[in-house]
PDB file of N, CA, C and O in Angstrom:
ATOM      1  N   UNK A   1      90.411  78.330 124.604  1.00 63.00           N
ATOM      2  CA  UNK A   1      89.151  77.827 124.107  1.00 63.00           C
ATOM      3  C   UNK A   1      89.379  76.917 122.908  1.00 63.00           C
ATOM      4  O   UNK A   1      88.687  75.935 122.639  1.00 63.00           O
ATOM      5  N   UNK A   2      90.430  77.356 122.217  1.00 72.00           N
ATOM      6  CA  UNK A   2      90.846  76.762 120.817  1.00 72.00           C
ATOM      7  C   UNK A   2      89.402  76.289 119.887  1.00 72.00           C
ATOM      8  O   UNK A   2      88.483  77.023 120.250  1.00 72.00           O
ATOM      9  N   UNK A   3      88.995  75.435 118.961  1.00 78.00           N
ATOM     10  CA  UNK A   3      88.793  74.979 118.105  1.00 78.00           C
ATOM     11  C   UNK A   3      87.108  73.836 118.376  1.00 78.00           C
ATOM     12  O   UNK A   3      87.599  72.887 118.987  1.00 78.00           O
ATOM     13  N   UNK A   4      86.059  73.616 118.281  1.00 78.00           N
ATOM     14  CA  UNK A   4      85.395  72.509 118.720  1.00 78.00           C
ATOM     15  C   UNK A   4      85.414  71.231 118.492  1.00 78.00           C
ATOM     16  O   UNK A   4      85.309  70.823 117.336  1.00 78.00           O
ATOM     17  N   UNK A   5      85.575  70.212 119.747  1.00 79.00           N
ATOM     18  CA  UNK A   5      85.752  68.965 119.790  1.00 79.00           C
ATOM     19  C   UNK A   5      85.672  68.093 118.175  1.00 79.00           C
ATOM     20  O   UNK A   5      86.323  67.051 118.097  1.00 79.00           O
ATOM     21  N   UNK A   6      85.106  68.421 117.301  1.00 81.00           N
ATOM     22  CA  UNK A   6      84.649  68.075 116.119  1.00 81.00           C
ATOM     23  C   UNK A   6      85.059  68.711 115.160  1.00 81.00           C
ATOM     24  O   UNK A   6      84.694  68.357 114.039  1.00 81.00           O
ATOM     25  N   UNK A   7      85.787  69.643 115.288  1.00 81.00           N
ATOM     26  CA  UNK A   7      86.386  70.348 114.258  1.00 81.00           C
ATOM     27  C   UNK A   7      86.958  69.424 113.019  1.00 81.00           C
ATOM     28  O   UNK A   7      87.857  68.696 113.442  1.00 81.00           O
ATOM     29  N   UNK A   8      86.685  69.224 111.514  1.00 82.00           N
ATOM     30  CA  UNK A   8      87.484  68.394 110.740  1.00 82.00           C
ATOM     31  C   UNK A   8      88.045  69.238 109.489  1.00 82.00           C
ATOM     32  O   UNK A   8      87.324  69.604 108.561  1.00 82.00           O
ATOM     33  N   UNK A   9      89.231  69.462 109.570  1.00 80.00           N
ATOM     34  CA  UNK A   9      90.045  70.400 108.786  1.00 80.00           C
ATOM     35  C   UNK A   9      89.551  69.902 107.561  1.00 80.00           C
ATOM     36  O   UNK A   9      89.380  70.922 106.894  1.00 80.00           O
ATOM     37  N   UNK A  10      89.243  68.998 106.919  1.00 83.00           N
ATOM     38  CA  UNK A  10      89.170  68.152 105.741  1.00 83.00           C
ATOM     39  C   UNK A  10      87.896  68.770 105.411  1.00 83.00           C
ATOM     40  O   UNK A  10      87.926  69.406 104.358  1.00 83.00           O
ATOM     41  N   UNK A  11      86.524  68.750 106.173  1.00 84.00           N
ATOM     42  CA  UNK A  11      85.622  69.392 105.492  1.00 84.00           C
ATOM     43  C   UNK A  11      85.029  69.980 105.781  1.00 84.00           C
ATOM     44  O   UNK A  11      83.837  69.837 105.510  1.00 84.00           O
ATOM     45  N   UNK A  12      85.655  71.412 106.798  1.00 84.00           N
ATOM     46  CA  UNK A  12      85.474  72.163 107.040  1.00 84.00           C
ATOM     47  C   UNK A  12      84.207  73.595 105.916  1.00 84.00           C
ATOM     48  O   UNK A  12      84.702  74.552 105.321  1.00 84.00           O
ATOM     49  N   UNK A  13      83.310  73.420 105.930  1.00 87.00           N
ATOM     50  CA  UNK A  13      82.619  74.156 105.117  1.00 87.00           C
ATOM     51  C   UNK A  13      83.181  75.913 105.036  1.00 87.00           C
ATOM     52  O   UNK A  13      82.720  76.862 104.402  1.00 87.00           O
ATOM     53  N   UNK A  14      84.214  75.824 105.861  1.00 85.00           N
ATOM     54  CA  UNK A  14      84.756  77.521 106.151  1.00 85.00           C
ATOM     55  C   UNK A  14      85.371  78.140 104.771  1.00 85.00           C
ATOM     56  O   UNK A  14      86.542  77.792 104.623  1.00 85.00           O
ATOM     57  N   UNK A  15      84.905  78.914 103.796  1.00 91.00           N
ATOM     58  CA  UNK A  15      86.015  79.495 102.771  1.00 91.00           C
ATOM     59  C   UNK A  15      87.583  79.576 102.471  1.00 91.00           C
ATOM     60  O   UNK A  15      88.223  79.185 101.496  1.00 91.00           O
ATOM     61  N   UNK A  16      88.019  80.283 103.766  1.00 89.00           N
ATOM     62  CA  UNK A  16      88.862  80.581 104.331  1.00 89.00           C
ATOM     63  C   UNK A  16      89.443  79.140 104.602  1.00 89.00           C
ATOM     64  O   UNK A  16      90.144  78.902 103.618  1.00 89.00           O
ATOM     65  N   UNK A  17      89.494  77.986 105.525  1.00 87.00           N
ATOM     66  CA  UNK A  17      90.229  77.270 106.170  1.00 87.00           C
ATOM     67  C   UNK A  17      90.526  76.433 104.483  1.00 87.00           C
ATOM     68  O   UNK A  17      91.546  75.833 104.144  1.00 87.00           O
ATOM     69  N   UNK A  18      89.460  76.625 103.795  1.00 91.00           N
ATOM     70  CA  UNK A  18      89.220  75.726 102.080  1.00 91.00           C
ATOM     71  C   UNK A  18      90.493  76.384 101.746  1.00 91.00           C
ATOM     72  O   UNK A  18      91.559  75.843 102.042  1.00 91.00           O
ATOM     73  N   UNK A  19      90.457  77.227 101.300  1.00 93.00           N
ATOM     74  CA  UNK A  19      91.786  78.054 100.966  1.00 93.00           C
ATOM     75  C   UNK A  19      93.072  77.714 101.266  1.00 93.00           C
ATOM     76  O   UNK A  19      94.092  77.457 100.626  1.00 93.00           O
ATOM     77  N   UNK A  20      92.669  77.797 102.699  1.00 91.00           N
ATOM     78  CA  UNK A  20      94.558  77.643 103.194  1.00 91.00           C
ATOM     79  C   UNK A  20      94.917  76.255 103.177  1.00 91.00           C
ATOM     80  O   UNK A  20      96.121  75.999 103.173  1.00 91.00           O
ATOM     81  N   UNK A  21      93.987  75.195 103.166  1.00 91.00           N
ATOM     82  CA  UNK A  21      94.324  74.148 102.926  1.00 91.00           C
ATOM     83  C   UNK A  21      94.736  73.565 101.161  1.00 91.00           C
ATOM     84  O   UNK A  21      95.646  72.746 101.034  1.00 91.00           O
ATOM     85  N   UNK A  22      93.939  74.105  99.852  1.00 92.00           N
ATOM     86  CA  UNK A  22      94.129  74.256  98.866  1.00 92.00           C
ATOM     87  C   UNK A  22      95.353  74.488  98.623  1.00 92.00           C
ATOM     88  O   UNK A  22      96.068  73.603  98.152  1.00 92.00           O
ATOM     89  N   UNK A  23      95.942  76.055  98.976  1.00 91.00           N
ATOM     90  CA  UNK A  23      97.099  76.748  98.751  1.00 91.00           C
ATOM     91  C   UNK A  23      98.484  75.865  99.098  1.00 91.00           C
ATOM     92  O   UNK A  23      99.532  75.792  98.456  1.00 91.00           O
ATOM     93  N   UNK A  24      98.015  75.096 100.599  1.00 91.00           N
ATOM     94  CA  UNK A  24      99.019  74.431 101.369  1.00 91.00           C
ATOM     95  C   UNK A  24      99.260  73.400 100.359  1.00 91.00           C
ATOM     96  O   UNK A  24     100.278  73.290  99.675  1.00 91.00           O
ATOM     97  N   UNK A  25      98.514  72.866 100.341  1.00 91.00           N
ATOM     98  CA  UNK A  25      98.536  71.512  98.904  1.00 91.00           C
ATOM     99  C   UNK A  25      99.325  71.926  98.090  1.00 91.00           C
ATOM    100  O   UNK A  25     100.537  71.884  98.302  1.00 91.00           O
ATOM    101  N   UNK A  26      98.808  72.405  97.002  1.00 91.00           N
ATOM    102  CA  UNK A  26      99.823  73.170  95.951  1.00 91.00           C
ATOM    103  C   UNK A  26     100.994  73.259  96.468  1.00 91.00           C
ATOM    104  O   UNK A  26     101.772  72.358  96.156  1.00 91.00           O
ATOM    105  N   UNK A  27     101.551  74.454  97.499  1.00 88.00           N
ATOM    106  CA  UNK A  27     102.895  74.317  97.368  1.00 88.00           C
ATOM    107  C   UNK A  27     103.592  73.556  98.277  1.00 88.00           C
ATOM    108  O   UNK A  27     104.573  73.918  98.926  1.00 88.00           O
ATOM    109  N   UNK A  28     102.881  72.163  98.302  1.00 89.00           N
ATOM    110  CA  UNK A  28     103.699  70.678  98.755  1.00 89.00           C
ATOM    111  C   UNK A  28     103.697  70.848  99.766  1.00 89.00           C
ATOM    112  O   UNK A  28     104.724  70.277 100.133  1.00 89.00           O
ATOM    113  N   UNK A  29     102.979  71.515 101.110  1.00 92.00           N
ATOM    114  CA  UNK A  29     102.692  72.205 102.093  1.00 92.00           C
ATOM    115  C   UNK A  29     102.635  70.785 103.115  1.00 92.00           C
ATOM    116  O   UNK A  29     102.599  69.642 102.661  1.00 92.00           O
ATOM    117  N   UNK A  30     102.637  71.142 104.638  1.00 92.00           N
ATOM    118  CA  UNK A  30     102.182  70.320 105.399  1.00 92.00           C
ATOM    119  C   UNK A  30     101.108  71.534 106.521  1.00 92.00           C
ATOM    120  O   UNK A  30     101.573  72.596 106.936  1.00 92.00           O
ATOM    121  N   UNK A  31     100.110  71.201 106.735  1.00 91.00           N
ATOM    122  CA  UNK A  31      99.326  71.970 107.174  1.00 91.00           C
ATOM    123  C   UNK A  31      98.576  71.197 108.661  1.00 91.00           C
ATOM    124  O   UNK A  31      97.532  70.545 108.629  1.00 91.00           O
ATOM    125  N   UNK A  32      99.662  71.554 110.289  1.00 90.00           N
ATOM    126  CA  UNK A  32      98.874  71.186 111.161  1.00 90.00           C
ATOM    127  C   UNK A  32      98.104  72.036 112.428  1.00 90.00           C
ATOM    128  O   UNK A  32      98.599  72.956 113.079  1.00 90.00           O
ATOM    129  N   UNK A  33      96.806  71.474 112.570  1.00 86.00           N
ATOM    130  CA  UNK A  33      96.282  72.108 113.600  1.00 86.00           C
ATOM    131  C   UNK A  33      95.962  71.393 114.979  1.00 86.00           C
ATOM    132  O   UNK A  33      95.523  70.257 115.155  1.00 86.00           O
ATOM    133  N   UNK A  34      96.409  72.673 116.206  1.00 84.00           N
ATOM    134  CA  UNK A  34      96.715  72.097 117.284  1.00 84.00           C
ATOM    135  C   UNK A  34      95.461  72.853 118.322  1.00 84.00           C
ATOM    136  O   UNK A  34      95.539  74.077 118.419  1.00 84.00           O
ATOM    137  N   UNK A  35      94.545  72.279 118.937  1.00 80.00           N
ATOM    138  CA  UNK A  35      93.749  73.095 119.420  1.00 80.00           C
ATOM    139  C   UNK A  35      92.922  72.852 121.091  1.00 80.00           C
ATOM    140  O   UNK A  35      91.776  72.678 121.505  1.00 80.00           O
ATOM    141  N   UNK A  36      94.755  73.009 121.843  1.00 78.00           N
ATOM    142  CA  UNK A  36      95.022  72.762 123.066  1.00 78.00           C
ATOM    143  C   UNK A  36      95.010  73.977 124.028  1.00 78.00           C
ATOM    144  O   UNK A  36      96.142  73.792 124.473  1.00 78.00           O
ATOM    145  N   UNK A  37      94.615  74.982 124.622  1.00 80.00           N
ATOM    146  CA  UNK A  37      94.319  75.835 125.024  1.00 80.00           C
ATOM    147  C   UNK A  37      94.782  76.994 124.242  1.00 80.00           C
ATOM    148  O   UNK A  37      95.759  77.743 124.273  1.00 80.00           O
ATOM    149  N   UNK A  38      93.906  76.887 123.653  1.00 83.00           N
ATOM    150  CA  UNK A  38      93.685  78.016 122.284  1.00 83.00           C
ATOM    151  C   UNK A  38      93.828  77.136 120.901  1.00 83.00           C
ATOM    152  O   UNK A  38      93.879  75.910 120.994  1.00 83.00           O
ATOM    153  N   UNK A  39      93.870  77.560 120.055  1.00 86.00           N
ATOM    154  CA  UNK A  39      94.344  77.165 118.364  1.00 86.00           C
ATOM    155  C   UNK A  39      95.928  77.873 117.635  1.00 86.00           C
ATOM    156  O   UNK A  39      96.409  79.004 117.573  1.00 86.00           O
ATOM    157  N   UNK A  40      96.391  76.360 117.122  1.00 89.00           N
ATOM    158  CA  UNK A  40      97.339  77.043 116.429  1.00 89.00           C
ATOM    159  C   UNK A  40      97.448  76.291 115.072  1.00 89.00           C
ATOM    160  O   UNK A  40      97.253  75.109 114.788  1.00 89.00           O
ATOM    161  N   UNK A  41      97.687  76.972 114.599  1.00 89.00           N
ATOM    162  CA  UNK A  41      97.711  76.366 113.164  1.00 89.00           C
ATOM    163  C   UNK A  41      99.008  76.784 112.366  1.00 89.00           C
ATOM    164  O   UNK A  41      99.319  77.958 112.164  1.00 89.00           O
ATOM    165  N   UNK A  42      99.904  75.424 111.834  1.00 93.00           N
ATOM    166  CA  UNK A  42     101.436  75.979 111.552  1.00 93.00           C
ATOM    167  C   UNK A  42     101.179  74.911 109.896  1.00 93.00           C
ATOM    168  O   UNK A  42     100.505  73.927 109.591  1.00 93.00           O
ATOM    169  N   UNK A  43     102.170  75.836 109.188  1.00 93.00           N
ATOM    170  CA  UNK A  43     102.457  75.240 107.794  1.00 93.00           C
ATOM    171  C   UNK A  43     103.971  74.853 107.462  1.00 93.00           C
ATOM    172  O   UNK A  43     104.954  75.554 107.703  1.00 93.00           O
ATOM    173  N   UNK A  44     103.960  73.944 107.029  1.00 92.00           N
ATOM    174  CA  UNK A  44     105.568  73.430 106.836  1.00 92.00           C
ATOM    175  C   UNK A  44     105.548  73.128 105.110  1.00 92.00           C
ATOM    176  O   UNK A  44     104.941  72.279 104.458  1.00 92.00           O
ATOM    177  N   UNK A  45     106.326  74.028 104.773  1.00 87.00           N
ATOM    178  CA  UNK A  45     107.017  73.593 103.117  1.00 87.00           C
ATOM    179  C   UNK A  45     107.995  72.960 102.961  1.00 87.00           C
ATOM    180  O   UNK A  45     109.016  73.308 103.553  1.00 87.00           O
ATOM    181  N   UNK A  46     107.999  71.657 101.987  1.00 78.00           N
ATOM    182  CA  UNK A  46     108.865  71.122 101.851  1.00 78.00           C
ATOM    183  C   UNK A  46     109.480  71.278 100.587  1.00 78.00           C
ATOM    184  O   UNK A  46     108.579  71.327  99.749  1.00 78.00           O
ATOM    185  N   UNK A  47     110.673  71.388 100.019  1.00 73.00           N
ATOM    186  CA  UNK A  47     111.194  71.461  98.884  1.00 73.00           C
ATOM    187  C   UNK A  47     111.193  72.887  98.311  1.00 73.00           C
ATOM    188  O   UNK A  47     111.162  73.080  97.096  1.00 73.00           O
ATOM    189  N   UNK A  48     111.219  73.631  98.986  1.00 61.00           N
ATOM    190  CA  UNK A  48     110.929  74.674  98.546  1.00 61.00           C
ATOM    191  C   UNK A  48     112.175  75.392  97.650  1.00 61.00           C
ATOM    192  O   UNK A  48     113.291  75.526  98.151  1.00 61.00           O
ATOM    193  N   UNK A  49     111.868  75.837  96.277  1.00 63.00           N
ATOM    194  CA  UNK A  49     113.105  75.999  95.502  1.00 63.00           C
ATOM    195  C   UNK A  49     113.142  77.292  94.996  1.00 63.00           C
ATOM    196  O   UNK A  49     114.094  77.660  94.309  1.00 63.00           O
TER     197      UNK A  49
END
């Protein structure tokens, strides 16, 4: 089912998705969502020291 056609991670009014995108920021994060029969959502840190 994944995610609706319109879904926009950016301004998502959801608490939660605000968050994990915030957090991802901060720690230099790459934050993508894939929402092809079902949803997935993966985070990639870069530089991490």
């Amino acid at each position: 089912m994944g995610l609706p056609e319109n879904f926009d991670l950016q301004s998502t009014p959801s608490m939660g998705m605000q968050l994990v995108r915030s957090l991802t920021d901060q720690l230099n994060g790459n934050l993508k969502v894939e929402s092809e029969g079902g949803t997935r959502f993966s985070i990639e840190f870069r530089d991490w020291k």
